Amino acid sequence: MAEVLVYVDHVDGAVRKPTLELLTLARRVGDPVAVHLGAGADGAAATLAEYGAVKVLAADAPEFADYLVVPKVDALQAAYEAVSPAAVLVPSSAEGKEIAARLALRIGSGIITDAVDLEAGDSGPVATQSVFAAAFTTKSRVTKGTPVITVKPNSAAPEAAPAAGTVEQLSVTFGEKSTGTKVVSRTPRESTGRPELTEAAIVVSGGRGVNGAENFSVIEDLADSLGAAVGASRAAVDAGWYPHTHQVGQTGKSVSPQLYIAAGISGAIQHRAGMQTSKTIVAVNKDEEAPIFDLVDYGVVGDLFEVLPKLTEEVKARKG
Amino acid sequence: MSLRIVVCVKYVPDATGDRHFADDLTVDREDVDGLLSELDEYAVEQALQIAGNADDAEVTVLTVGPEDAKDALRKALSMGADKAVHVEDDDLHGTDAIGTSLVLAKAVEKTGYDLVVCGMASTDGTMGVLPALLSERLGVPQVTLLSEVSVEDGKVTGRRDGDAATEQLQAALPAVVSVTDQSGEARYPSFKGIMAAKKKPVQSLDLDDLDIDADEVGLEGSWTKVDEAAERPARTAGTIVKDEGEGAKQLAEFLAGQKFI
Ligand SMILES: Cc1cc2nc3c(=O)[nH]c(=O)nc-3n(C[C@H](O)[C@H](O)[C@H](O)COP(=O)(O)OP(=O)(O)OC[C@H]3O[C@@H](n4cnc5c(N)ncnc54)[C@H](O)[C@@H]3O)c2cc1C
Ligand SMILES: Nc1ncnc2c1ncn2[C@@H]1O[C@H](COP(=O)(O)O)[C@@H](O)[C@H]1O
C-alpha cells in the first residue's frame, strides 16, 4: 500500500490527540509515516506506532523553535521527497494550515483545509468539509499533485492499530528563507488542568450573560463537575472576562464535542460557526427567543445563576 | 523613502445572510449581499496605524474579485487608504486559494510594496492560508496571526498568540503580515472619509496586465474540486423547558439519559 505522511503535533514528544485521529484516518488511504519535528521523537514513537505509524521520520534542530513556520516546511518537504507519499495530512491548527499551504505550493499540489472526515476515493482521498458556519457539508478532492489535507480535531475516534513505528533520522537542509522570521521570545501558556478545548468530550461555555470575570466560576464549577473544558463567546472575551484562547467561534476555536453547553450565549452565526457540529447541544438562556434555542437538543429558559449551580450539585450528587 | 503598504481585502457574502453555492459548486457571489470581510477591516486598521506612525507612507488596498468587490475597496478607501487596485477578470471565476495567491502576488509585485497586510482569514472560505502562500510566492518573511504589530527601522515586530504559547516575532521588511481580530477595533469611516474616497484612484487590472494565463486560474485551473455540496439537515427541534425551580433537575435528567453523567 502507498504511504501517507502524517505531520505530528506534539509538545516535547507528548503526542496530541488530533495526531492520533489523523493516524486513524490516514490508514484509510495508506500506510501512515509520521513526521516528528523537534525534541522527543523516541518517546513519541511508541504512541505513534501504537496508532499505526509504520515509520517515524524524525528531525531535531534549533531552527524549529527559533524561526516561524518555514523550517518546518523545509523538513516536511524533505520527508515528502524521501517518501513520495500518496497524501500529506496535517492537523488543522493555525500553524498546521500555514505549513501545509506552503508545502502544497512548493510541491505543486492542491490543498484542502479543515476536513472533518476523510475517505479513500477512486481518484484519491475525498475530504468532507463543513462550510458557511456548518450550514453546508461538502466533499472535495485535490486534483493536482499529491493531496495535502489539513484535518480538524475531533474528526475521528482514535483507534489503535499497532505497527512497526521504526524511527529514522530525516536529514533536512534549511533554505535561505527559513530564518526570515525570528521568534524573539516565547511564553508558554499555563495549563489550567482542564481538558484542551478542541479535544474535550464536553465543553461548557459562557457568554455575555455571565456578566463579569468573577462570575465565570459558575461556568468553571459546572465544567469541573463534568470533566469538561471551558469556552467563552467573543462578547465575554472582548469584555475581558475570559482569555481569548478559550473563545469558541469563527475567530476562536472550532469545537465538536459530544456535549456542548452554552450558558448566557445568544447563538450568533459567528459563534455557531465554531460549535454547530457538536453532537449534543444544550443551552441555558433567559431569553426564550435566543437563536441558540434553534440548535439545541435540550434547552432551559431561565437564569444561568439559578440553573447552573443547581445543575453542578445534581451532577456531583449523581456521580457520587 | 516612502513606506509602501498593500492591504489585501476580500469582498465576501454577508455571513448573516443566506449564503449558498451556485450550480457549479462555487460560492454564490451574485445572489447574495456582499461586503468587505469584517476580518479584513482589522488589516486596514493596522495598515493605517502603521502608516500614521511612519514619516511617509502610502496605503494601497488590493482585492481580487468580481465587479461588486469595488464596494469593499470603497469602504477601505473611506476608512483612509490612499488608493486601490482591483483585479477583475471573467476567467477568475472559481479560482482556489493557490490560484488566488498567484494573482495577489503578481498584483502586489506590480504595485510595489514594503509591507503586505492581510486579515487572519476570509469569512467565507475561512482557510487562513493566503498570507502564508503569499509569503512563499513573494519569497519574503511571513509574520502572521498577530494581535499586536508595529514597524520600525525597516523591521516588523508583532505578538502571535498561539495555542501553546505567546510568541514575539520579528522580521526585516519587505514582509507579509496578517492580523487577528484581537489587534484592535477598526475605525468607522467618517463622513469626510466617505466623500474623499469617491475621488481616490481605483486601478483596474486583468489577467493580461499581470501576465497570468487564463488556464492558471479559474475553476479549470483550480487544483482542488468540490464534488458535492449539501445543505446540512436542520437539527431536529429539541426539548425546551422553562425553569420554574426544576430546570436544573430536568436538565440533569436529560444528561443522565444521554449517559453524560
Ligand atoms: C468577523 C466576526 C467574527 C466573530 N467571531 C466570533 C467568535 O469567534 N465567537 C463568538 O462567540 N462570537 C464571534 N463574533 C461575535 C458574534 O457576532 C456575537 O456578537 C457574539 O457571539 C455574542 O456573544 P454572546 O452570545 O455572549 O452575547 P449576546 O449576543 O449579548 O448574548 C447574551 C445572551 O445571554 C443571555 N443572558 C443574559 N443574562 C442571562 C442570565 N442571567 N441567564 C441566562 N441567560 C442570560 C441573553 O438573553 C442573551 O441571549 C464575531 C463577529 C464578527 C463580526
Ligand atoms: N480575493 C481576495 N482578494 C484580496 N485579498 C484576499 C482575497 N482572498 C483572501 N485575501 C486575503 O487573505 C486573507 C486570508 O484569506 P483566506 O486564506 O482565504 O482565509 C484575507 O483576510 C485577505 O486579507
XYZ file of C-alpha atoms and ligand atoms in Angstrom:
657
model
C 0.000 0.000 0.000
C 1.131 3.565 -0.641
C 2.485 5.617 2.214
C 0.791 8.676 3.698
C 2.693 11.377 5.557
C 1.213 12.440 8.878
C 2.590 15.599 10.488
C 2.852 15.091 14.242
C 1.557 17.748 16.619
C 3.263 17.293 19.968
C 4.650 19.062 23.000
C 8.219 17.799 23.596
C 7.279 14.339 22.412
C 3.863 14.153 24.110
C 1.681 13.438 21.071
C -1.548 15.410 20.991
C -4.823 13.661 20.384
C -5.559 15.174 16.926
C -2.463 13.372 15.630
C -3.869 10.023 16.779
C -7.088 10.869 14.956
C -5.029 11.732 11.883
C -3.186 8.399 12.017
C -6.538 6.636 12.253
C -7.870 8.490 9.193
C -4.576 8.081 7.301
C -4.918 4.290 7.457
C -7.969 4.537 5.207
C -5.760 5.961 2.497
C -2.411 4.246 3.023
C 0.358 3.320 5.469
C 0.988 6.231 7.836
C 4.528 7.569 8.041
C 4.758 10.049 10.905
C 6.924 13.172 10.659
C 8.150 14.280 14.071
C 9.994 17.594 14.296
C 11.706 18.823 17.438
C 12.648 17.047 20.653
C 11.152 13.830 21.976
C 10.809 11.609 18.890
C 11.946 8.470 20.682
C 9.314 8.916 23.355
C 6.628 9.754 20.824
C 7.468 6.782 18.599
C 5.787 4.234 20.869
C 2.479 6.113 20.766
C 2.750 6.775 17.041
C 3.445 3.071 16.408
C 0.507 2.044 18.558
C -1.789 4.097 16.322
C -0.419 2.704 13.090
C 2.741 4.577 12.099
C 4.866 2.179 10.064
C 7.751 4.591 10.284
C 8.627 7.768 12.177
C 10.793 10.282 10.341
C 12.429 12.454 12.979
C 14.423 15.660 12.805
C 15.516 17.987 15.561
C 17.218 21.346 15.118
C 17.155 24.698 16.916
C 15.665 26.291 13.786
C 12.268 24.716 14.515
C 11.854 26.773 17.661
C 13.879 29.836 16.700
C 12.119 30.733 13.451
C 8.478 30.766 12.418
C 6.906 28.040 10.255
C 9.347 27.889 7.313
C 11.955 25.498 8.852
C 9.108 23.052 9.443
C 8.050 23.391 5.812
C 11.615 22.599 4.750
C 11.541 19.472 6.911
C 8.135 18.306 5.750
C 9.273 18.806 2.181
C 12.360 16.672 2.872
C 10.059 13.949 4.215
C 7.854 14.282 1.165
C 10.838 13.837 -1.129
C 12.118 10.870 0.865
C 8.795 9.016 0.828
C 6.838 10.085 -2.299
C 3.577 9.651 -0.381
C 0.038 9.292 -1.720
C -1.122 12.152 0.528
C 0.110 14.511 3.235
C -2.081 15.020 6.303
C -1.549 17.846 8.783
C -3.550 18.789 11.897
C -5.703 21.895 11.279
C -4.078 24.186 13.806
C -3.242 27.737 12.751
C 0.368 26.728 12.276
C -0.542 23.384 10.680
C -2.526 25.146 7.980
C 0.332 27.530 7.211
C 2.843 24.692 6.973
C 0.532 22.650 4.765
C -0.207 25.562 2.424
C 3.439 26.407 1.821
C 4.290 22.759 1.266
C 1.433 22.379 -1.227
C 2.637 25.352 -3.228
C 6.223 24.079 -3.274
C 5.338 20.596 -4.461
C 2.736 21.813 -6.946
C -0.239 20.322 -5.141
C -3.723 21.480 -4.317
C -4.669 21.924 -0.664
C -7.839 21.293 1.298
C -8.106 22.733 4.803
C -10.283 21.897 7.799
C -11.536 18.493 6.684
C -13.847 16.828 9.198
C -13.685 13.387 7.561
C -11.602 11.551 5.025
C -12.317 8.532 2.828
C -10.435 6.741 0.081
C -11.967 7.511 -3.328
C -11.370 6.232 -6.853
C -9.242 9.243 -7.652
C -7.571 9.908 -4.325
C -8.747 10.868 -0.853
C -12.147 12.525 -0.538
C -12.372 15.182 2.190
C -15.576 16.212 3.901
C -15.731 19.845 4.984
C -18.270 21.787 6.932
C -18.725 25.278 5.459
C -20.687 28.520 5.889
C -20.825 28.171 9.658
C -21.597 24.462 9.222
C -24.764 25.148 7.206
C -23.360 23.049 4.331
C -21.324 19.871 4.039
C -19.062 19.479 1.019
C -16.991 16.679 -0.424
C -13.815 17.727 -2.211
C -10.722 16.298 -3.821
C -7.302 17.565 -4.716
C -6.989 17.256 -8.487
C -3.358 18.207 -8.965
C -0.264 16.761 -7.344
C -0.140 14.892 -4.047
C -3.179 15.802 -1.957
C -2.279 17.977 1.031
C -5.125 17.977 3.534
C -5.472 19.513 6.981
C -7.914 17.819 9.345
C -9.772 19.370 12.269
C -9.558 17.951 15.780
C -12.321 15.528 16.816
C -12.842 14.320 13.237
C -12.411 10.652 14.134
C -12.188 8.479 17.215
C -8.550 7.370 17.573
C -8.235 3.605 17.075
C -5.097 1.696 17.965
C -3.575 -0.484 15.208
C -0.039 -1.391 16.206
C 2.641 -1.086 13.536
C 6.447 -1.027 13.495
C 6.978 2.679 14.052
C 10.696 2.460 13.383
C 12.415 5.776 13.984
C 14.571 7.048 11.127
C 16.520 10.287 11.110
C 15.354 12.726 8.495
C 18.066 14.925 7.094
C 16.926 18.454 6.471
C 18.724 21.275 4.686
C 17.228 24.586 5.677
C 16.667 27.014 2.834
C 17.905 30.567 2.805
C 14.373 31.837 3.558
C 13.882 29.635 6.607
C 15.356 32.151 9.028
C 13.281 35.099 7.817
C 11.017 35.430 10.839
C 12.725 35.214 14.192
C 10.898 34.037 17.293
C 12.389 36.562 19.694
C 10.703 35.132 22.779
C 8.169 32.510 23.688
C 5.937 32.395 26.758
C 4.285 29.004 27.126
C 0.659 29.086 28.141
C -0.042 27.917 31.643
C -2.078 24.766 31.894
C -5.482 25.123 33.514
C -5.569 21.457 34.426
C -8.763 21.144 32.386
C -9.031 19.278 29.070
C -7.899 21.052 25.885
C -10.835 22.976 24.419
C -10.618 21.464 20.931
C -10.088 17.935 22.238
C -12.590 17.812 25.089
C -15.588 15.466 25.036
C -17.635 18.072 26.889
C -17.399 21.862 26.647
C -19.214 24.343 28.892
C -19.196 27.901 27.509
C -20.251 31.213 28.968
C -21.253 34.409 27.184
C -22.266 37.965 27.902
C -24.948 36.627 30.229
C -22.229 35.600 32.697
C -21.809 39.291 33.337
C -18.336 39.601 34.825
C -14.993 37.801 35.107
C -15.670 36.871 38.723
C -18.877 35.069 37.721
C -17.074 32.698 35.370
C -16.559 30.418 38.370
C -20.173 29.356 37.810
C -19.141 28.048 34.378
C -15.884 26.550 35.684
C -17.621 24.733 38.527
C -20.062 23.050 36.168
C -17.214 22.231 33.770
C -15.193 20.649 36.577
C -18.110 18.544 37.762
C -18.420 17.148 34.221
C -14.686 16.946 33.481
C -15.240 19.484 30.728
C -13.264 22.239 29.046
C -14.351 25.868 29.435
C -15.258 28.016 26.433
C -16.433 31.607 26.012
C -18.219 33.718 23.438
C -16.449 36.622 21.847
C -18.581 39.061 23.824
C -17.248 37.543 27.051
C -13.679 37.559 25.737
C -13.873 41.129 24.448
C -15.196 42.232 27.822
C -12.020 40.787 29.319
C -13.832 38.162 31.406
C -12.049 35.161 29.942
C -8.864 34.637 27.869
C -9.086 34.686 24.078
C -7.570 31.198 23.882
C -10.943 29.962 25.128
C -13.048 31.731 22.535
C -15.347 29.451 20.572
C -16.393 30.522 17.089
C -15.253 31.783 13.764
C -12.277 33.695 15.090
C -11.684 31.429 18.026
C -11.613 27.676 18.344
C -13.860 25.382 16.481
C -15.101 22.596 18.719
C -17.029 19.448 18.019
C -17.518 17.723 21.373
C -20.020 15.060 22.350
C -21.771 17.657 24.506
C -21.735 21.461 24.253
C -23.401 23.525 26.968
C -23.934 27.224 26.160
C -24.887 29.459 29.073
C -25.787 33.125 28.565
C -24.886 32.915 24.863
C -27.330 34.161 22.231
C -26.042 31.985 19.378
C -24.821 34.492 16.774
C -23.770 32.998 13.429
C -20.064 33.532 14.195
C -20.427 31.628 17.463
C -22.392 28.851 15.784
C -19.607 28.507 13.224
C -17.431 27.124 15.991
C -19.809 24.747 17.744
C -22.633 23.767 15.408
C -21.195 20.329 14.681
C -21.250 19.320 18.360
C -23.143 16.035 18.814
C -25.460 17.178 21.580
C -26.167 20.842 22.284
C -27.667 22.252 25.470
C -28.411 25.903 26.234
C -29.396 27.878 29.285
C -30.634 31.357 28.420
C -33.213 33.604 29.986
C -34.496 34.798 26.621
C -36.685 32.158 25.017
C -36.263 33.929 21.660
C -32.467 33.491 21.665
C -31.344 31.890 18.357
C -29.248 29.331 20.230
C -32.514 27.507 21.034
C -32.881 26.670 17.308
C -29.878 24.375 17.670
C -30.436 22.689 20.968
C -31.271 19.134 21.861
C -32.256 20.406 25.274
C -32.832 23.986 26.318
C -33.664 25.593 29.622
C -35.229 29.043 29.548
C -34.001 30.504 32.783
C -31.382 32.424 34.722
C -27.996 30.755 34.471
C -27.174 31.847 38.029
C -30.148 29.793 39.211
C -29.763 26.820 36.905
C -26.008 26.219 36.695
C -25.133 25.981 40.409
C -28.030 23.586 40.969
C -27.008 21.550 37.943
C -23.454 21.353 39.276
C -24.826 19.990 42.561
C -27.020 17.473 40.698
C -24.063 16.265 38.639
C -21.892 15.883 41.721
C -24.652 14.051 43.584
C -25.282 11.657 40.695
C -21.602 10.996 40.149
C -21.367 10.318 43.876
C 11.676 56.913 1.457
C 8.053 56.193 1.487
C 6.774 53.024 3.174
C 4.587 51.211 0.645
C 1.860 49.176 2.308
C -0.501 46.930 0.374
C -3.560 45.608 2.223
C -5.286 42.538 0.774
C -9.019 42.737 1.325
C -11.732 40.364 0.239
C -15.315 41.001 -0.731
C -17.402 38.252 0.846
C -21.049 37.219 1.083
C -22.683 38.556 4.246
C -22.397 35.863 6.928
C -25.726 36.830 8.426
C -27.408 36.434 5.027
C -28.372 33.275 3.198
C -25.021 32.016 1.907
C -25.098 29.206 -0.596
C -23.468 27.530 -3.583
C -24.035 28.296 -7.257
C -24.814 25.484 -9.724
C -21.124 24.957 -10.471
C -20.475 24.463 -6.725
C -18.586 27.714 -6.345
C -19.592 30.187 -3.651
C -22.557 32.158 -4.964
C -21.343 35.746 -5.081
C -24.120 37.119 -7.224
C -27.365 36.376 -5.430
C -26.145 37.380 -2.004
C -25.325 40.734 -0.469
C -21.617 41.196 -0.074
C -19.323 43.379 1.969
C -15.715 43.980 2.943
C -14.790 40.936 5.053
C -15.007 42.102 8.668
C -11.737 40.389 9.422
C -10.015 42.459 6.739
C -11.182 45.685 8.389
C -8.650 44.853 11.100
C -5.958 44.633 8.413
C -6.926 48.039 7.011
C -6.911 49.486 10.525
C -3.418 48.214 11.372
C -2.093 49.346 7.990
C -3.449 52.845 8.617
C -1.908 52.914 12.082
C 1.472 51.755 10.783
C 1.263 54.378 8.032
C 0.337 57.019 10.586
C 3.449 56.237 12.614
C 5.752 56.348 9.605
C 7.365 59.531 8.259
C 5.919 58.954 4.870
C 3.709 56.067 3.822
C 1.196 55.081 1.211
C -1.568 52.536 1.752
C -2.950 50.664 -1.254
C -5.880 48.305 -0.850
C -5.995 45.346 -3.192
C -8.792 42.962 -3.985
C -9.270 40.088 -6.378
C -12.940 39.676 -7.091
C -15.982 40.433 -9.222
C -17.333 43.866 -10.162
C -19.138 44.296 -6.845
C -15.865 43.860 -4.973
C -15.340 47.582 -5.653
C -17.633 48.138 -2.659
C -15.007 46.564 -0.415
C -12.337 48.839 -1.872
C -14.549 51.917 -1.390
C -15.087 51.035 2.234
C -11.340 50.651 2.801
C -10.674 53.935 0.980
C -13.252 55.694 3.103
C -11.516 54.378 6.217
C -8.417 56.204 4.977
C -6.441 54.123 2.471
C -4.847 56.185 -0.299
C -5.573 54.179 -3.421
C -6.965 50.895 -4.619
C -6.219 48.098 -7.064
C -8.985 45.851 -8.331
C -8.073 42.655 -10.153
C -11.110 41.661 -12.119
C -11.394 39.156 -14.958
C -14.143 36.760 -16.024
C -11.586 33.976 -16.142
C -11.033 34.324 -12.393
C -14.398 32.785 -11.527
C -13.880 29.733 -9.296
C -10.187 30.321 -8.515
C -8.956 28.396 -5.447
C -6.506 29.536 -2.747
C -3.378 28.574 -4.685
C -4.623 30.454 -7.754
C -5.696 33.481 -5.726
C -2.253 33.625 -4.154
C -0.704 33.762 -7.629
C -2.912 36.670 -8.654
C -2.357 38.532 -5.394
C 1.410 38.000 -5.565
C 1.621 39.355 -9.118
C -0.599 42.312 -8.268
C 1.391 43.105 -5.119
C 4.633 42.999 -7.107
C 3.228 45.208 -9.825
C 2.006 47.730 -7.246
C 5.311 47.734 -5.397
C 5.478 47.029 -1.660
C 7.480 47.060 1.522
C 4.746 45.512 3.640
C 1.695 43.405 2.777
C -1.053 43.300 5.408
C -3.755 40.608 5.343
C -6.639 39.620 7.559
C -6.404 36.390 9.576
C -8.871 34.554 7.317
C -11.648 35.300 4.905
C -15.093 34.978 6.447
C -16.377 32.848 3.561
C -13.560 30.423 2.772
C -12.047 30.664 6.287
C -8.876 28.921 5.150
C -6.408 31.335 6.680
C -3.675 30.231 4.276
C -3.286 33.111 1.845
C -0.820 35.142 3.912
C 1.485 32.090 4.141
C 1.059 31.384 0.414
C 1.809 34.999 -0.454
C 4.933 34.917 1.668
C 6.067 31.728 -0.069
C 5.415 33.178 -3.530
C 6.998 36.569 -2.840
C 9.966 34.992 -1.075
C 9.674 37.348 1.892
C 9.124 36.561 5.605
C 5.650 35.768 6.955
C 4.799 37.409 10.263
C 1.294 36.134 10.713
C -1.666 35.970 13.090
C -0.548 38.987 15.059
C -2.610 40.515 17.818
C -0.113 43.371 18.022
C 2.067 44.760 15.271
C 4.480 47.609 14.709
C 7.019 48.696 12.131
C 10.222 50.497 12.963
C 13.667 50.864 11.390
C 12.822 48.590 8.493
C 11.654 45.813 10.790
C 8.228 44.471 11.621
C 7.592 43.074 15.082
C 4.471 41.527 16.492
C 2.853 39.248 19.018
C 1.408 35.912 17.946
C -0.911 34.275 20.478
C -0.752 30.591 19.670
C -2.392 27.609 21.313
C 0.655 26.541 23.239
C 2.490 29.831 23.674
C 2.620 33.528 23.009
C 5.456 34.419 20.696
C 7.178 37.690 19.957
C 8.179 37.766 16.292
C 10.493 39.902 14.225
C 11.409 40.145 10.550
C 13.047 42.591 8.180
C 10.962 44.322 5.511
C 9.719 43.533 2.958
C 7.345 41.108 4.685
C 3.806 39.736 4.711
C 1.833 40.104 7.925
C -1.645 39.042 8.936
C -3.521 40.440 11.912
C -6.253 38.913 14.060
C -9.467 40.410 15.375
C -7.612 40.940 18.670
C -5.417 43.605 17.077
C -7.818 46.455 17.868
C -11.202 47.695 16.705
C -11.349 49.032 13.183
C -12.333 52.678 12.762
C -15.615 53.718 11.182
C -15.391 55.781 8.017
C -16.156 59.428 8.750
C -18.424 61.471 6.500
C -15.342 63.299 5.276
C -13.665 59.960 4.608
C -16.609 58.728 2.589
C -16.647 61.876 0.470
C -12.864 61.781 -0.044
C -12.963 58.110 -1.055
C -15.042 58.948 -4.095
C -12.118 60.860 -5.561
C -9.403 58.339 -4.767
C -7.951 56.347 -7.660
C -9.030 52.745 -8.258
C -6.836 50.936 -10.759
C -8.369 48.006 -12.618
C -6.154 45.136 -13.699
C -6.976 41.991 -15.627
C -5.045 38.765 -16.102
C -3.208 40.116 -19.154
C -1.943 43.059 -17.152
C -0.483 40.575 -14.671
C 0.937 38.157 -17.270
C -1.186 35.320 -15.966
C -2.608 32.707 -18.342
C -6.315 32.039 -18.023
C -5.654 28.309 -17.500
C -3.581 29.002 -14.370
C -6.676 30.279 -12.550
C -10.444 29.900 -12.502
C -12.444 26.755 -11.965
C -10.488 24.866 -14.656
C -7.105 25.932 -13.319
C -8.074 25.029 -9.780
C -6.015 22.309 -8.072
C -8.960 21.203 -5.978
C -12.501 20.265 -6.859
C -15.746 20.323 -4.912
C -17.775 17.285 -5.996
C -20.751 17.686 -3.706
C -22.317 20.355 -1.512
C -25.318 19.504 0.585
C -27.254 21.629 2.989
C -26.824 20.248 6.454
C -30.119 18.842 7.652
C -31.652 21.247 10.146
C -31.170 19.994 13.683
C -34.355 18.358 14.852
C -36.201 20.510 17.306
C -35.127 19.732 20.831
C -36.941 19.854 24.117
C -37.210 23.285 25.682
C -38.314 23.751 29.252
C -38.935 26.866 31.294
C -37.131 26.925 34.592
C -39.629 27.179 37.409
C -37.265 25.835 40.003
C -36.940 22.394 38.425
C -34.897 23.371 35.327
C -31.584 22.103 36.665
C -33.095 18.786 37.740
C -34.774 18.305 34.365
C -31.540 19.085 32.566
C -29.612 16.672 34.802
C -32.216 14.025 33.958
C -31.634 14.643 30.233
C -27.844 14.498 30.626
C -28.071 11.284 32.607
C -30.358 9.810 29.935
C -27.670 10.612 27.348
C -25.044 8.986 29.625
C -23.118 12.221 30.174
C -23.440 11.719 33.928
C -15.952 38.788 11.993
C -16.602 38.371 13.279
C -16.093 37.283 13.954
C -16.704 36.858 15.146
N -16.193 35.760 15.771
C -16.822 35.295 16.870
C -16.359 34.121 17.529
O -15.366 33.513 17.146
N -17.042 33.685 18.610
C -18.147 34.330 19.102
O -18.710 33.856 20.091
N -18.578 35.446 18.523
C -17.946 35.952 17.429
N -18.393 37.109 16.867
C -19.391 37.932 17.612
C -20.821 37.489 17.462
O -21.384 38.111 16.329
C -21.659 37.877 18.715
O -21.517 39.257 18.913
C -21.226 37.160 19.998
O -21.133 35.767 19.767
C -22.236 37.438 21.086
O -21.837 36.833 22.291
P -22.907 36.424 23.385
O -23.853 35.440 22.799
O -22.160 36.030 24.593
O -23.613 37.824 23.704
P -25.094 38.328 23.413
O -25.435 38.186 21.970
O -25.197 39.654 24.039
O -25.994 37.284 24.191
C -26.013 37.169 25.581
C -27.143 36.216 25.919
O -27.120 35.959 27.312
C -28.475 35.889 27.777
N -28.460 36.183 29.217
C -28.169 37.349 29.827
N -28.200 37.210 31.165
C -28.502 35.915 31.422
C -28.694 35.150 32.608
N -28.527 35.667 33.835
N -29.023 33.838 32.475
C -29.192 33.282 31.250
N -29.020 33.963 30.105
C -28.668 35.266 30.181
C -29.230 36.889 26.942
O -30.592 36.535 26.857
C -28.535 36.765 25.586
O -29.179 35.820 24.726
C -17.809 37.559 15.673
C -18.313 38.674 14.997
C -17.725 39.084 13.821
C -18.296 40.271 13.099
N -9.792 37.516 -3.251
C -9.002 38.159 -2.371
N -8.604 39.440 -2.619
C -7.800 40.087 -1.746
N -7.362 39.555 -0.599
C -7.720 38.298 -0.289
C -8.562 37.528 -1.154
N -8.756 36.323 -0.579
C -8.069 36.338 0.582
N -7.435 37.515 0.778
C -6.589 37.925 1.927
O -6.091 36.758 2.574
C -6.561 36.664 3.909
C -6.794 35.206 4.286
O -7.740 34.621 3.414
P -8.041 33.064 3.338
O -6.734 32.339 3.274
O -8.861 32.925 2.086
O -8.822 32.718 4.564
C -7.799 37.550 3.936
O -8.072 38.021 5.241
C -7.381 38.668 2.975
O -6.520 39.592 3.615
